Amino acid sequence: MKRILIVGGGAGGLITANKLAQDLSVELKKEEISISVIDPAVYHEFQPGYIGIAFKGEKPEAMRRHVSSLILRGINLIPEKCARIIPEENKIVTGSGRNMSYDYLVVGTGCEPDYSQIDGLSRDNLDYHTSAEKSANLYRAVSSMKTGKIVVGIAGLPYKCPPSPNEAALLLDEFFTRSGLRERVSINFVTPYIRIYPAEPINEVIEPLFRERNIEMSTGFTVDRIDTAGKKVISLEGDEIPYDTLMLVPPHKPGDFLKGQDFTDEDGWIKTGKTDLHISTYENAFAIGDVTNIPISKAGVEAHLEGIVVGENIVSDITGNNVKALFTGRTQCSMETGYGKATFVIGTYTKPVLKLSPSKDKYIMKKMMEAMYWDALMGRTEAIFKAYFGDDYIQYQSRPVRAPA
Amino acid sequence: MVTVNIDSRGTACPGPLTDIIRAYKKASNGDILVVMATDPGIKADSKSWCDRTKNQLVDVKEKNGEYTVTIKITGKS
Ligand SMILES: Cc1cc2nc3c(=O)[nH]c(=O)nc-3n(C[C@H](O)[C@H](O)[C@H](O)COP(=O)(O)OP(=O)(O)OC[C@H]3O[C@@H](n4cnc5c(N)ncnc54)[C@H](O)[C@@H]3O)c2cc1C
């Protein structure tokens, strides 16, 4: 029996497991393969929904579902943490000390905000990158604010969903404009990049909106620490920005269990092949989603498309189907720009980011994609994605023909 | 004083600048960052970034579509 082990049942891990269960349903039924997902989380949260909770008062309950309700029949769900991955021995060790061997490994353990990197940040920051509950706290704070200086933006790199700090600034502007308080609430956007959005084509459509809406822009501002007594954000160069309310996106880190391994970099991100998604030099081990060191945005669409590529290659290996799938580097991050409009940050490894102006149509599309999320995790929307992403969905490369043994 | 080599080849905007900013965070004044990149945007972006952050752009070399950018860290307070 071939054992497929998926560590992390998030946006990437779930689609990988469900795709494998669909494509290898015969092998699964005949017990020629097993598919296991190890993840201690009881609920999976739709993280892009944190924006709606934090800045529009949407309900946290609508953004979460039981992990067990998101996996197809036949997949084993192991409610434990992975404590160590030992790829040279084809095994992992769980939090309870159990060894689990595998024939194929897929790691999709994501990443999380790392408050330890910025002194003072955890004391004052309102957070919309950790959980639905924390995002709801932010909305409560925003709703009771009548006046003051908001500092919003990026506290460190990398972080999930590159457009999310821009969305925050634009939606705060809409919120306070609609409530008639905008004149009394200032919004200052800080970023270590030299533009409001780092990719020039999107910056060209976003920066004018920031100007129109009187959102202050502090570019090239690399946050060093927060002086909570003096209520100031301090940069590495010693520049200061005063705040009353702080909403910075913290730098993110991968799980601590990945630090100091041969197959991870100095910060613990998994060294991953950009297109074949192999972990380091391991032929039977793959990494997907936010946990990789691949230099593209950390976003759900990437995690999904990577899961599909890895799934294809595992299926191909098991069934002896001589094709090899490659990840194209396709990104599709949505950016809500307020007043019922949105844009998308779309690019691949070989195609630069497109210049797409915000529109109502794109907002509707964003909402449609959100509505499809739970079905997408279950692998029920692939026909639509294939048609929509076209050549960017997967790139196929024939496998070299192996000499007979 | 240390020299930090950063390989940003094959990453497109804002990849190289992301790598520079992450290395800057860990660096001290006097350190040298040597960034290799294939994204032509690195030329203008590294200049603007150095101007904005009071770091020193020492050199930008281009050979066969590959850029080597040398930055001296001078901006930290
Ligand atoms: C505010 C916000 C807005 C966003 N907006 C967008 C958007 O518009 N578009 C978009 O595409 N993406 C967006 N994203 C990003 C997207 O949600 C993530 O990139 C995506 O969830 C990454 O998928 P993943 O599978 O890598 O990780 P996750 O979905 O985070 O899943 C990781 C899983 O691993 C588990 N895990 C962690 N450690 C262990 C361990 N040691 N052992 C076992 N299991 C473990 C966790 O419990 C979790 O279930 C947004 C994110 C945020 C925070």
PDB file of C-alpha atoms and ligand atoms in Angstrom, chain A residues 7-13 38-41 44 47-48 50-51 80-82 108-110 128-129 160-161 257 288-290 298-301 303 332 334, ligand 1:
ATOM      1  CA  VAL A   7       0.850  17.637   6.931  1.00  0.00           C
ATOM      2  CA  GLY A   8      -1.472  20.617   7.405  1.00  0.00           C
ATOM      3  CA  GLY A   9      -5.118  20.618   6.366  1.00  0.00           C
ATOM      4  CA  GLY A  10      -5.476  24.231   5.272  1.00  0.00           C
ATOM      5  CA  ALA A  11      -6.265  25.791   1.904  1.00  0.00           C
ATOM      6  CA  GLY A  12      -3.477  23.833   0.161  1.00  0.00           C
ATOM      7  CA  GLY A  13      -3.566  20.571   2.124  1.00  0.00           C
ATOM      8  CA  ILE A  38      -2.530  15.452  10.046  1.00  0.00           C
ATOM      9  CA  ASP A  39      -3.662  18.763  11.549  1.00  0.00           C
ATOM     10  CA  PRO A  40      -4.651  19.641  15.139  1.00  0.00           C
ATOM     11  CA  ALA A  41      -7.131  22.343  14.007  1.00  0.00           C
ATOM     12  CA  HIS A  44     -10.684  25.699   8.992  1.00  0.00           C
ATOM     13  CA  GLN A  47      -8.777  33.766   5.974  1.00  0.00           C
ATOM     14  CA  PRO A  48      -9.637  36.259   3.191  1.00  0.00           C
ATOM     15  CA  TYR A  50     -10.955  38.390   7.964  1.00  0.00           C
ATOM     16  CA  ILE A  51     -11.001  41.612   5.910  1.00  0.00           C
ATOM     17  CA  GLU A  80      -2.436  15.937  15.955  1.00  0.00           C
ATOM     18  CA  LYS A  81       0.485  18.276  15.418  1.00  0.00           C
ATOM     19  CA  CYS A  82       3.506  17.290  13.403  1.00  0.00           C
ATOM     20  CA  GLY A 108       1.233  22.684   3.804  1.00  0.00           C
ATOM     21  CA  THR A 109       1.515  24.043   7.333  1.00  0.00           C
ATOM     22  CA  GLY A 110       1.149  27.699   6.336  1.00  0.00           C
ATOM     23  CA  TYR A 128      -6.669  40.978  11.105  1.00  0.00           C
ATOM     24  CA  HIS A 129      -4.207  38.209  10.129  1.00  0.00           C
ATOM     25  CA  LYS A 160       0.048  36.741   3.842  1.00  0.00           C
ATOM     26  CA  CYS A 161      -1.921  38.313   1.020  1.00  0.00           C
ATOM     27  CA  PHE A 257       9.144  22.928  14.208  1.00  0.00           C
ATOM     28  CA  ILE A 288       2.786  23.879  -0.996  1.00  0.00           C
ATOM     29  CA  GLY A 289       1.293  27.195   0.066  1.00  0.00           C
ATOM     30  CA  ASP A 290       2.568  29.730   2.542  1.00  0.00           C
ATOM     31  CA  LYS A 298       1.619  33.976   0.132  1.00  0.00           C
ATOM     32  CA  ALA A 299      -1.977  33.480  -0.951  1.00  0.00           C
ATOM     33  CA  GLY A 300      -4.692  30.856  -1.160  1.00  0.00           C
ATOM     34  CA  VAL A 301      -4.922  30.703  -4.953  1.00  0.00           C
ATOM     35  CA  ALA A 303      -1.665  27.174  -2.362  1.00  0.00           C
ATOM     36  CA  GLN A 332      -4.620  36.004  -8.145  1.00  0.00           C
ATOM     37  CA  SER A 334      -8.003  40.249  -4.817  1.00  0.00           C
TER      38      SER A 334
HETATM   39  C1  LIG C   1      -6.441  38.958   5.942  1.00  0.00           C
HETATM   40  C2  LIG C   1      -6.119  37.927   4.900  1.00  0.00           C
HETATM   41  C3  LIG C   1      -6.617  38.082   3.621  1.00  0.00           C
HETATM   42  C4  LIG C   1      -6.325  37.149   2.623  1.00  0.00           C
HETATM   43  N1  LIG C   1      -6.836  37.334   1.370  1.00  0.00           N
HETATM   44  C5  LIG C   1      -6.533  36.459   0.391  1.00  0.00           C
HETATM   45  C6  LIG C   1      -7.066  36.619  -0.925  1.00  0.00           C
HETATM   46  O1  LIG C   1      -7.793  37.565  -1.220  1.00  0.00           O
HETATM   47  N2  LIG C   1      -6.725  35.721  -1.868  1.00  0.00           N
HETATM   48  C7  LIG C   1      -5.914  34.656  -1.583  1.00  0.00           C
HETATM   49  O2  LIG C   1      -5.638  33.852  -2.485  1.00  0.00           O
HETATM   50  N3  LIG C   1      -5.392  34.470  -0.338  1.00  0.00           N
HETATM   51  C8  LIG C   1      -5.690  35.333   0.644  1.00  0.00           C
HETATM   52  N4  LIG C   1      -5.181  35.148   1.915  1.00  0.00           N
HETATM   53  C9  LIG C   1      -4.136  34.130   2.150  1.00  0.00           C
HETATM   54  C10 LIG C   1      -4.629  32.715   2.260  1.00  0.00           C
HETATM   55  O3  LIG C   1      -5.656  32.602   3.196  1.00  0.00           O
HETATM   56  C11 LIG C   1      -3.450  31.826   2.644  1.00  0.00           C
HETATM   57  O4  LIG C   1      -2.369  32.128   1.799  1.00  0.00           O
HETATM   58  C12 LIG C   1      -3.792  30.361   2.526  1.00  0.00           C
HETATM   59  O5  LIG C   1      -4.697  29.999   3.531  1.00  0.00           O
HETATM   60  C13 LIG C   1      -2.531  29.511   2.597  1.00  0.00           C
HETATM   61  O6  LIG C   1      -2.850  28.164   2.559  1.00  0.00           O
HETATM   62  P1  LIG C   1      -1.908  27.092   3.285  1.00  0.00           P
HETATM   63  O7  LIG C   1      -2.529  25.782   3.021  1.00  0.00           O
HETATM   64  O8  LIG C   1      -0.504  27.326   2.904  1.00  0.00           O
HETATM   65  O9  LIG C   1      -1.993  27.465   4.843  1.00  0.00           O
HETATM   66  P2  LIG C   1      -3.255  27.544   5.789  1.00  0.00           P
HETATM   67  O10 LIG C   1      -4.523  27.629   5.031  1.00  0.00           O
HETATM   68  O11 LIG C   1      -2.964  28.620   6.767  1.00  0.00           O
HETATM   69  O12 LIG C   1      -3.256  26.132   6.521  1.00  0.00           O
HETATM   70  C14 LIG C   1      -2.201  25.670   7.302  1.00  0.00           C
HETATM   71  C15 LIG C   1      -2.706  24.507   8.137  1.00  0.00           C
HETATM   72  O13 LIG C   1      -1.595  23.841   8.728  1.00  0.00           O
HETATM   73  C16 LIG C   1      -1.918  23.486  10.052  1.00  0.00           C
HETATM   74  N5  LIG C   1      -0.671  23.324  10.801  1.00  0.00           N
HETATM   75  C17 LIG C   1       0.193  24.295  11.195  1.00  0.00           C
HETATM   76  N6  LIG C   1       1.235  23.746  11.853  1.00  0.00           N
HETATM   77  C18 LIG C   1       1.017  22.412  11.870  1.00  0.00           C
HETATM   78  C19 LIG C   1       1.750  21.314  12.398  1.00  0.00           C
HETATM   79  N7  LIG C   1       2.896  21.487  13.070  1.00  0.00           N
HETATM   80  N8  LIG C   1       1.239  20.082  12.222  1.00  0.00           N
HETATM   81  C20 LIG C   1       0.081  19.884  11.541  1.00  0.00           C
HETATM   82  N9  LIG C   1      -0.653  20.879  11.031  1.00  0.00           N
HETATM   83  C21 LIG C   1      -0.190  22.133  11.193  1.00  0.00           C
HETATM   84  C22 LIG C   1      -2.808  24.616  10.539  1.00  0.00           C
HETATM   85  O14 LIG C   1      -3.607  24.200  11.627  1.00  0.00           O
HETATM   86  C23 LIG C   1      -3.627  24.926   9.278  1.00  0.00           C
HETATM   87  O15 LIG C   1      -4.810  24.192   9.237  1.00  0.00           O
HETATM   88  C24 LIG C   1      -5.494  36.038   2.939  1.00  0.00           C
HETATM   89  C25 LIG C   1      -5.020  35.862   4.251  1.00  0.00           C
HETATM   90  C26 LIG C   1      -5.315  36.792   5.225  1.00  0.00           C
HETATM   91  C27 LIG C   1      -4.797  36.592   6.623  1.00  0.00           C
END
